[in-house]
CSV table of N, CA and C in Angstrom, one decimal:
chain,number,residue,atom,x,y,z
A,443,UNK,N,59.2,-6.9,-120.1
A,443,UNK,CA,60.1,-7.7,-119.8
A,443,UNK,C,61.1,-6.5,-120.6
A,444,UNK,N,62.4,-6.1,-119.8
A,444,UNK,CA,63.7,-5.4,-120.7
A,444,UNK,C,64.6,-6.5,-121.0
A,445,UNK,N,65.6,-6.9,-122.0
A,445,UNK,CA,66.2,-7.9,-122.0
A,445,UNK,C,67.7,-7.3,-123.1
A,446,UNK,N,68.5,-7.7,-122.7
A,446,UNK,CA,69.9,-7.6,-122.9
A,446,UNK,C,70.6,-8.6,-123.8
A,447,UNK,N,70.9,-8.0,-124.9
A,447,UNK,CA,71.2,-9.1,-126.1
A,447,UNK,C,73.1,-9.0,-126.5
A,448,UNK,N,73.4,-10.0,-126.3
A,448,UNK,CA,74.8,-9.6,-126.9
A,448,UNK,C,75.4,-10.8,-127.7
A,449,UNK,N,75.7,-10.7,-129.1
A,449,UNK,CA,76.0,-11.4,-130.4
A,449,UNK,C,77.3,-12.0,-130.4
A,450,UNK,N,78.1,-13.0,-130.4
A,450,UNK,CA,79.1,-13.2,-130.8
A,450,UNK,C,79.4,-14.2,-131.9
A,451,UNK,N,80.7,-14.4,-132.4
A,451,UNK,CA,80.7,-15.1,-133.4
A,451,UNK,C,80.6,-14.9,-134.8
A,452,UNK,N,80.0,-15.8,-135.5
A,452,UNK,CA,80.0,-15.7,-137.0
A,452,UNK,C,78.4,-14.6,-137.3
A,453,UNK,N,78.9,-14.2,-138.6
A,453,UNK,CA,77.9,-13.3,-139.2
A,453,UNK,C,76.3,-14.0,-139.0
A,454,UNK,N,76.6,-15.2,-138.9
A,454,UNK,CA,74.9,-15.7,-138.9
A,454,UNK,C,74.1,-15.6,-137.4
A,455,UNK,N,75.1,-15.6,-136.6
A,455,UNK,CA,74.8,-15.1,-135.0
A,455,UNK,C,74.0,-13.9,-134.8
A,456,UNK,N,74.5,-12.9,-136.4
A,456,UNK,CA,74.1,-11.5,-136.1
A,456,UNK,C,72.4,-11.4,-136.3
A,457,UNK,N,72.4,-12.4,-137.6
A,457,UNK,CA,71.0,-12.6,-138.3
A,457,UNK,C,70.3,-12.9,-137.3
A,458,UNK,N,70.7,-14.2,-136.4
A,458,UNK,CA,69.7,-15.1,-135.5
A,458,UNK,C,69.7,-13.7,-134.6
A,459,UNK,N,70.7,-13.0,-133.9
A,459,UNK,CA,70.3,-12.1,-132.6
A,459,UNK,C,69.2,-11.2,-133.1
A,460,UNK,N,69.3,-10.8,-134.6
A,460,UNK,CA,68.1,-9.9,-135.1
A,460,UNK,C,66.8,-10.2,-135.2
A,461,UNK,N,66.9,-11.6,-135.2
A,461,UNK,CA,65.4,-12.2,-135.4
A,461,UNK,C,65.2,-12.3,-133.9
A,462,UNK,N,65.9,-12.8,-132.9
A,462,UNK,CA,65.8,-12.9,-131.3
A,462,UNK,C,65.1,-11.7,-131.0
A,463,UNK,N,65.9,-10.6,-131.1
A,463,UNK,CA,65.4,-9.3,-131.0
A,463,UNK,C,63.9,-8.9,-131.4
A,464,UNK,N,63.5,-9.0,-133.1
A,464,UNK,CA,62.1,-8.8,-133.7
A,464,UNK,C,61.2,-9.5,-132.7
A,465,UNK,N,61.7,-10.8,-132.7
A,465,UNK,CA,60.3,-11.7,-132.0
A,465,UNK,C,59.9,-11.2,-130.6
A,466,UNK,N,61.3,-10.7,-129.8
A,466,UNK,CA,61.1,-10.4,-128.4
A,466,UNK,C,60.2,-8.8,-128.6
A,467,UNK,N,60.6,-8.2,-129.4
A,467,UNK,CA,60.0,-6.7,-129.4
A,467,UNK,C,58.7,-6.9,-129.8
A,468,UNK,N,57.8,-7.8,-130.4
A,468,UNK,CA,56.6,-8.1,-131.3
A,468,UNK,C,56.0,-8.6,-130.0
A,469,UNK,N,56.7,-9.3,-129.2
A,469,UNK,CA,55.7,-9.9,-128.1
A,469,UNK,C,55.7,-8.9,-127.0
A,470,UNK,N,56.0,-7.7,-127.2
A,470,UNK,CA,56.2,-6.5,-126.0
A,470,UNK,C,57.3,-6.3,-125.0
A,471,UNK,N,58.4,-6.7,-125.3
A,471,UNK,CA,59.5,-7.1,-124.9
A,471,UNK,C,60.7,-5.6,-125.2
A,472,UNK,N,61.2,-5.1,-124.4
A,472,UNK,CA,62.0,-3.7,-125.1
A,472,UNK,C,63.4,-4.2,-124.8
A,473,UNK,N,64.5,-4.3,-125.7
A,473,UNK,CA,65.8,-4.2,-125.8
A,473,UNK,C,66.2,-3.0,-124.9
A,474,UNK,N,67.3,-3.6,-124.6
A,474,UNK,CA,68.3,-2.3,-123.7
A,474,UNK,C,69.8,-2.5,-123.8
A,475,UNK,N,70.5,-1.5,-123.7
A,475,UNK,CA,71.9,-1.3,-124.3
A,475,UNK,C,72.9,-1.7,-123.1
A,476,UNK,N,72.2,-1.4,-121.7
A,476,UNK,CA,72.9,-1.6,-120.8
A,476,UNK,C,72.2,-3.0,-119.6
A,477,UNK,N,73.1,-3.4,-119.3
A,477,UNK,CA,72.7,-5.0,-118.9
A,477,UNK,C,71.9,-4.6,-117.6
A,478,UNK,N,72.1,-3.6,-116.9
A,478,UNK,CA,71.8,-3.2,-115.2
A,478,UNK,C,70.5,-3.2,-115.4
A,479,UNK,N,69.4,-2.6,-116.4
A,479,UNK,CA,68.5,-2.7,-116.2
A,479,UNK,C,67.2,-3.5,-117.0
A,480,UNK,N,68.1,-4.7,-117.3
A,480,UNK,CA,67.6,-6.2,-118.1
A,480,UNK,C,67.2,-7.0,-117.0
A,481,UNK,N,65.8,-7.6,-117.1
A,481,UNK,CA,65.6,-8.5,-116.7
A,481,UNK,C,66.0,-10.0,-117.2
A,482,UNK,N,66.3,-9.9,-118.4
A,482,UNK,CA,67.0,-11.0,-118.9
A,482,UNK,C,68.2,-10.9,-119.6
A,483,UNK,N,69.3,-11.5,-119.7
A,483,UNK,CA,70.7,-11.3,-120.0
A,483,UNK,C,70.5,-12.4,-121.0
A,484,UNK,N,71.0,-11.9,-122.4
A,484,UNK,CA,71.1,-13.0,-123.3
A,484,UNK,C,72.3,-12.8,-124.3
A,485,UNK,N,73.2,-14.1,-124.4
A,485,UNK,CA,74.4,-14.0,-125.0
A,485,UNK,C,74.2,-15.0,-126.2
A,486,UNK,N,74.1,-15.0,-127.6
A,486,UNK,CA,74.1,-15.5,-128.6
A,486,UNK,C,75.8,-15.7,-129.2
A,487,UNK,N,75.7,-17.1,-128.5
A,487,UNK,CA,77.1,-17.7,-128.4
A,487,UNK,C,77.5,-18.4,-130.0
A,488,UNK,N,78.8,-18.5,-130.1
A,488,UNK,CA,79.3,-19.3,-131.1
A,488,UNK,C,80.1,-20.6,-130.5
A,489,UNK,N,80.2,-21.8,-131.0
A,489,UNK,CA,80.7,-23.0,-130.6
A,489,UNK,C,81.4,-23.6,-131.7
A,490,UNK,N,81.8,-23.3,-132.5
A,490,UNK,CA,82.2,-24.1,-133.9
A,490,UNK,C,83.8,-23.5,-133.9
A,491,UNK,N,84.5,-22.6,-133.5
A,491,UNK,CA,85.8,-22.1,-133.6
A,491,UNK,C,86.4,-22.0,-132.0
A,492,UNK,N,87.5,-22.5,-131.9
A,492,UNK,CA,87.7,-22.2,-130.5
A,492,UNK,C,88.0,-20.9,-130.2
A,493,UNK,N,88.6,-19.9,-130.7
A,493,UNK,CA,88.6,-18.7,-130.3
A,493,UNK,C,87.3,-18.1,-130.3
A,494,UNK,N,86.2,-18.3,-130.8
A,494,UNK,CA,84.6,-17.8,-130.4
A,494,UNK,C,84.3,-18.9,-129.1
A,495,UNK,N,84.6,-20.1,-129.0
A,495,UNK,CA,84.4,-20.5,-127.9
A,495,UNK,C,84.9,-19.9,-126.7
A,496,UNK,N,86.1,-19.9,-126.6
A,496,UNK,CA,86.8,-19.2,-125.5
A,496,UNK,C,86.0,-17.5,-125.5
A,497,UNK,N,85.8,-16.7,-126.3
A,497,UNK,CA,85.0,-15.3,-126.3
A,497,UNK,C,83.9,-15.7,-125.4
A,498,UNK,N,82.7,-16.5,-126.3
A,498,UNK,CA,81.6,-16.9,-125.7
A,498,UNK,C,81.5,-17.1,-124.3
A,499,UNK,N,82.5,-18.2,-123.9
A,499,UNK,CA,82.5,-18.9,-122.2
A,499,UNK,C,82.9,-17.6,-121.2
A,500,UNK,N,84.0,-16.9,-122.0
A,500,UNK,CA,84.4,-15.6,-121.5
A,500,UNK,C,83.2,-14.9,-120.9
A,501,UNK,N,82.2,-13.9,-122.0
A,501,UNK,CA,81.3,-13.3,-121.9
A,501,UNK,C,80.2,-14.0,-121.1
A,502,UNK,N,80.0,-15.3,-120.7
A,502,UNK,CA,79.1,-15.9,-120.2
A,502,UNK,C,79.3,-15.9,-118.9
A,503,UNK,N,80.9,-15.9,-118.4
A,503,UNK,CA,81.2,-15.7,-117.0
A,503,UNK,C,81.3,-14.3,-116.4
A,504,UNK,N,81.4,-13.7,-117.0
A,504,UNK,CA,81.7,-12.0,-117.0
A,504,UNK,C,80.0,-11.6,-116.6
A,505,UNK,N,79.3,-11.9,-117.6
A,505,UNK,CA,77.5,-11.6,-117.2
A,505,UNK,C,77.5,-12.7,-115.9
A,506,UNK,N,77.5,-13.5,-115.4
A,506,UNK,CA,77.6,-14.3,-114.5
A,506,UNK,C,77.7,-13.6,-113.1
A,507,UNK,N,79.0,-13.2,-113.0
A,507,UNK,CA,79.4,-12.1,-112.7
A,507,UNK,C,78.7,-11.1,-111.9
A,508,UNK,N,78.0,-10.4,-113.0
A,508,UNK,CA,78.0,-9.2,-113.2
A,508,UNK,C,76.3,-9.3,-112.6
A,509,UNK,N,75.5,-10.1,-112.9
A,509,UNK,CA,74.0,-10.1,-112.8
A,509,UNK,C,73.6,-10.2,-111.4
A,510,UNK,N,72.8,-9.2,-111.5
A,510,UNK,CA,72.2,-9.0,-109.8
A,510,UNK,C,71.2,-10.1,-109.7
A,511,UNK,N,70.5,-10.1,-108.6
A,511,UNK,CA,69.3,-11.0,-108.1
A,511,UNK,C,68.4,-10.7,-108.7
A,512,UNK,N,67.8,-11.9,-109.6
A,512,UNK,CA,66.4,-11.6,-110.3
A,512,UNK,C,67.0,-11.6,-112.0
A,513,UNK,N,67.7,-11.2,-112.4
A,513,UNK,CA,68.1,-11.6,-113.4
A,513,UNK,C,68.5,-12.8,-114.1
A,514,UNK,N,67.9,-13.1,-115.3
A,514,UNK,CA,67.9,-14.6,-115.9
A,514,UNK,C,69.2,-14.7,-117.1
A,515,UNK,N,70.0,-15.2,-116.6
A,515,UNK,CA,71.1,-15.4,-117.9
A,515,UNK,C,70.8,-16.6,-118.9
A,516,UNK,N,70.9,-16.2,-120.0
A,516,UNK,CA,70.6,-17.2,-121.2
A,516,UNK,C,71.9,-17.3,-122.2
A,517,UNK,N,72.0,-18.6,-122.4
A,517,UNK,CA,73.1,-19.2,-123.4
A,517,UNK,C,72.4,-19.5,-124.5
A,518,UNK,N,72.3,-18.5,-125.5
A,518,UNK,CA,71.9,-18.9,-126.7
A,518,UNK,C,72.8,-19.3,-128.0
A,519,UNK,N,72.2,-19.7,-129.1
A,519,UNK,CA,73.1,-20.2,-130.2
A,519,UNK,C,74.0,-21.4,-130.4
A,520,UNK,N,75.1,-21.5,-131.0
A,520,UNK,CA,75.4,-23.0,-131.1
A,520,UNK,C,76.2,-23.4,-130.3
A,521,UNK,N,76.8,-22.5,-129.4
A,521,UNK,CA,77.8,-22.9,-128.3
A,521,UNK,C,76.8,-23.8,-127.3
A,522,UNK,N,75.7,-23.2,-126.9
A,522,UNK,CA,75.0,-23.9,-126.2
A,522,UNK,C,74.1,-25.3,-126.6
A,523,UNK,N,73.9,-25.2,-128.0
A,523,UNK,CA,73.5,-26.4,-128.7
A,523,UNK,C,74.3,-27.8,-128.6
A,524,UNK,N,75.8,-27.1,-128.8
A,524,UNK,CA,76.4,-28.2,-129.0
A,524,UNK,C,77.6,-28.5,-127.5
A,525,UNK,N,77.4,-27.6,-127.1
A,525,UNK,CA,78.1,-28.0,-125.3
A,525,UNK,C,77.6,-27.8,-124.3
A,526,UNK,N,76.1,-28.0,-124.4
A,526,UNK,CA,75.0,-27.6,-122.9
A,526,UNK,C,75.4,-28.2,-122.0
A,527,UNK,N,75.6,-29.6,-121.8
A,527,UNK,CA,76.2,-30.1,-120.8
A,527,UNK,C,77.6,-29.5,-119.9
A,528,UNK,N,78.3,-29.3,-121.0
A,528,UNK,CA,79.4,-28.8,-120.4
A,528,UNK,C,79.2,-27.5,-120.0
A,529,UNK,N,78.3,-26.8,-120.8
A,529,UNK,CA,78.2,-25.4,-119.6
A,529,UNK,C,77.6,-25.3,-118.4
A,530,UNK,N,76.6,-26.2,-118.3
A,530,UNK,CA,76.1,-26.1,-117.1
A,530,UNK,C,77.1,-27.0,-116.3
A,531,UNK,N,77.8,-27.6,-116.3
A,531,UNK,CA,79.0,-28.2,-115.2
A,531,UNK,C,79.8,-26.7,-115.3
A,532,UNK,N,80.5,-26.1,-116.0
A,532,UNK,CA,81.3,-25.1,-115.9
A,532,UNK,C,80.6,-24.0,-115.0
A,533,UNK,N,79.3,-23.8,-114.9
A,533,UNK,CA,78.5,-22.7,-114.3
A,533,UNK,C,78.4,-23.4,-112.9
A,534,UNK,N,78.5,-24.7,-112.5
A,534,UNK,CA,78.3,-25.1,-111.2
A,534,UNK,C,79.8,-24.7,-110.6
A,535,UNK,N,81.1,-25.2,-111.7
A,535,UNK,CA,82.3,-24.9,-110.7
A,535,UNK,C,82.8,-23.5,-110.5
A,536,UNK,N,81.7,-22.8,-111.5
A,536,UNK,CA,82.5,-20.9,-111.1
A,536,UNK,C,83.1,-21.0,-112.6
């Protein structure tokens, strides 16, 4: 599987993203720099600071519009942990 990973927010997210990448590569998956060939799009979000929340939501919306049929969009990170239900609701309304 090819995956595209974008990490937003604090430096801890960069460490987490590196760990996610290492695990996925260890399991035989391949990171790609362009989202088009990826089967999975991952956004490592930040949910603690308003500006970071807005950036994360904006990136999720952008990728949701760009993703092609068959691609999976995953919201990882603290925004999805803290605001998960709201993210699902936002996805339903656009």
